[in-house]
mmCIF file of C-alpha atoms in Angstrom:
data_model
loop_
_atom_site.group_PDB
_atom_site.id
_atom_site.type_symbol
_atom_site.label_atom_id
_atom_site.label_comp_id
_atom_site.label_asym_id
_atom_site.label_seq_id
_atom_site.Cartn_x
_atom_site.Cartn_y
_atom_site.Cartn_z
ATOM 1 C CA MET Y 1 0.064 0.080 0.035
ATOM 2 C CA PHE Y 2 3.059 2.397 0.704
ATOM 3 C CA PRO Y 3 4.203 2.445 -2.917
ATOM 4 C CA VAL Y 4 0.456 3.343 -4.046
ATOM 5 C CA ALA Y 5 0.284 6.310 -1.660
ATOM 6 C CA ARG Y 6 3.752 7.610 -2.496
ATOM 7 C CA ALA Y 7 2.603 7.661 -6.073
ATOM 8 C CA ALA Y 8 -0.505 9.573 -5.288
ATOM 9 C CA GLN Y 9 1.378 11.944 -3.402
ATOM 10 C CA SER Y 10 3.701 12.496 -6.085
ATOM 11 C CA LEU Y 11 1.025 13.175 -8.681
ATOM 12 C CA VAL Y 12 -0.581 15.688 -6.366
ATOM 13 C CA ALA Y 13 2.752 17.349 -5.639
ATOM 14 C CA ARG Y 14 3.558 17.369 -9.599
ATOM 15 C CA GLY Y 15 -0.065 18.847 -10.201
ATOM 16 C CA ILE Y 16 0.416 21.763 -7.564
ATOM 17 C CA GLN Y 17 4.219 22.375 -9.099
ATOM 18 C CA HIS Y 18 2.465 22.718 -12.577
ATOM 19 C CA THR Y 19 -0.116 24.893 -11.424
ATOM 20 C CA ALA Y 20 2.383 27.230 -9.457
ATOM 21 C CA VAL Y 21 4.467 27.447 -12.681
ATOM 22 C CA ARG Y 22 1.558 28.142 -14.936
ATOM 23 C CA GLN Y 23 0.237 31.005 -12.554
ATOM 24 C CA ALA Y 24 3.931 32.545 -12.286
ATOM 25 C CA HIS Y 25 3.955 32.734 -16.161
ATOM 26 C CA HIS Y 26 0.594 33.776 -16.626
ATOM 27 C CA LYS Y 27 -0.157 37.505 -17.318
ATOM 28 C CA HIS Y 28 -2.029 39.115 -14.428
ATOM 29 C CA GLU Y 29 -5.532 40.212 -15.483
ATOM 30 C CA LEU Y 30 -6.951 43.080 -13.613
ATOM 31 C CA THR Y 31 -10.230 42.009 -11.630
ATOM 32 C CA PHE Y 32 -13.062 44.310 -10.838
ATOM 33 C CA HIS Y 33 -11.323 45.255 -7.597
ATOM 34 C CA ASP Y 34 -8.299 46.107 -9.219
ATOM 35 C CA LYS Y 35 -9.887 48.524 -11.600
ATOM 36 C CA TYR Y 36 -12.592 50.078 -9.572
ATOM 37 C CA GLY Y 37 -12.060 49.336 -6.047
ATOM 38 C CA THR Y 38 -10.480 52.714 -4.992
ATOM 39 C CA MET Y 39 -13.036 54.732 -6.876
ATOM 40 C CA VAL Y 40 -16.029 52.603 -5.416
ATOM 41 C CA LEU Y 41 -14.602 53.208 -2.120
ATOM 42 C CA LEU Y 42 -14.138 56.970 -2.506
ATOM 43 C CA GLY Y 43 -17.624 57.049 -4.153
ATOM 44 C CA GLY Y 44 -19.292 55.294 -1.005
ATOM 45 C CA ALA Y 45 -17.352 57.524 1.439
ATOM 46 C CA ALA Y 46 -18.688 60.541 -0.508
ATOM 47 C CA MET Y 47 -22.168 59.550 -0.595
ATOM 48 C CA PHE Y 48 -21.987 58.596 3.137
ATOM 49 C CA SER Y 49 -20.553 62.023 4.042
ATOM 50 C CA ALA Y 50 -23.215 63.666 1.784
ATOM 51 C CA VAL Y 51 -26.044 61.932 3.342
ATOM 52 C CA TRP Y 52 -24.802 62.398 6.963
ATOM 53 C CA GLY Y 53 -24.045 65.972 6.170
ATOM 54 C CA TYR Y 54 -27.441 66.650 5.041
ATOM 55 C CA ALA Y 55 -28.947 64.969 7.908
ATOM 56 C CA LEU Y 56 -26.957 66.766 10.376
ATOM 57 C CA THR Y 57 -27.458 70.428 8.961
ATOM 58 C CA GLN Y 58 -30.886 70.321 7.414
ATOM 59 C CA LEU Y 59 -33.292 68.190 9.310
ATOM 60 C CA LYS Y 60 -34.897 69.524 12.363
ATOM 61 C CA ILE Y 61 -33.401 67.185 14.987
ATOM 62 C CA ALA Y 62 -33.573 68.315 18.507
ATOM 63 C CA TRP Y 63 -30.040 66.767 19.803
ATOM 64 C CA GLY Y 64 -29.940 65.440 23.380
ATOM 65 C CA PHE Y 65 -30.030 62.419 25.556
ATOM 66 C CA SER Y 66 -33.689 62.597 26.329
ATOM 67 C CA PRO Y 67 -36.496 64.112 24.306
ATOM 68 C CA VAL Y 68 -38.808 64.645 27.419
ATOM 69 C CA GLY Y 69 -39.609 68.277 27.615
ATOM 70 C CA ARG Y 70 -37.804 69.205 24.676
ATOM 71 C CA VAL Y 71 -39.941 67.710 21.758
ATOM 72 C CA THR Y 72 -42.799 69.989 20.891
ATOM 73 C CA PRO Y 73 -45.349 69.256 18.207
ATOM 74 C CA SER Y 74 -45.065 71.482 15.029
ATOM 75 C CA GLU Y 75 -48.093 73.405 13.754
ATOM 76 C CA TRP Y 76 -50.435 71.519 11.384
ATOM 77 C CA ARG Y 77 -50.161 72.907 7.791
ATOM 78 C CA GLU Y 78 -53.222 72.973 5.604
#
């Protein structure tokens, strides 16, 4: 049984070596993340900042730990 296991191990090792050599000589193709990763990250950061900037400056939010006594109902518009 030992020679069969050794032969199988050498076949696996040879296959791994062939794969490594093939990948080493293969031209690296750019993936989506290589091409657009930074731009997607910056776009997301800009969108996040814009939405929170709007929320913090334009919305009528009463900031505080407890709204008790601070929140008053606004007048009804008809």
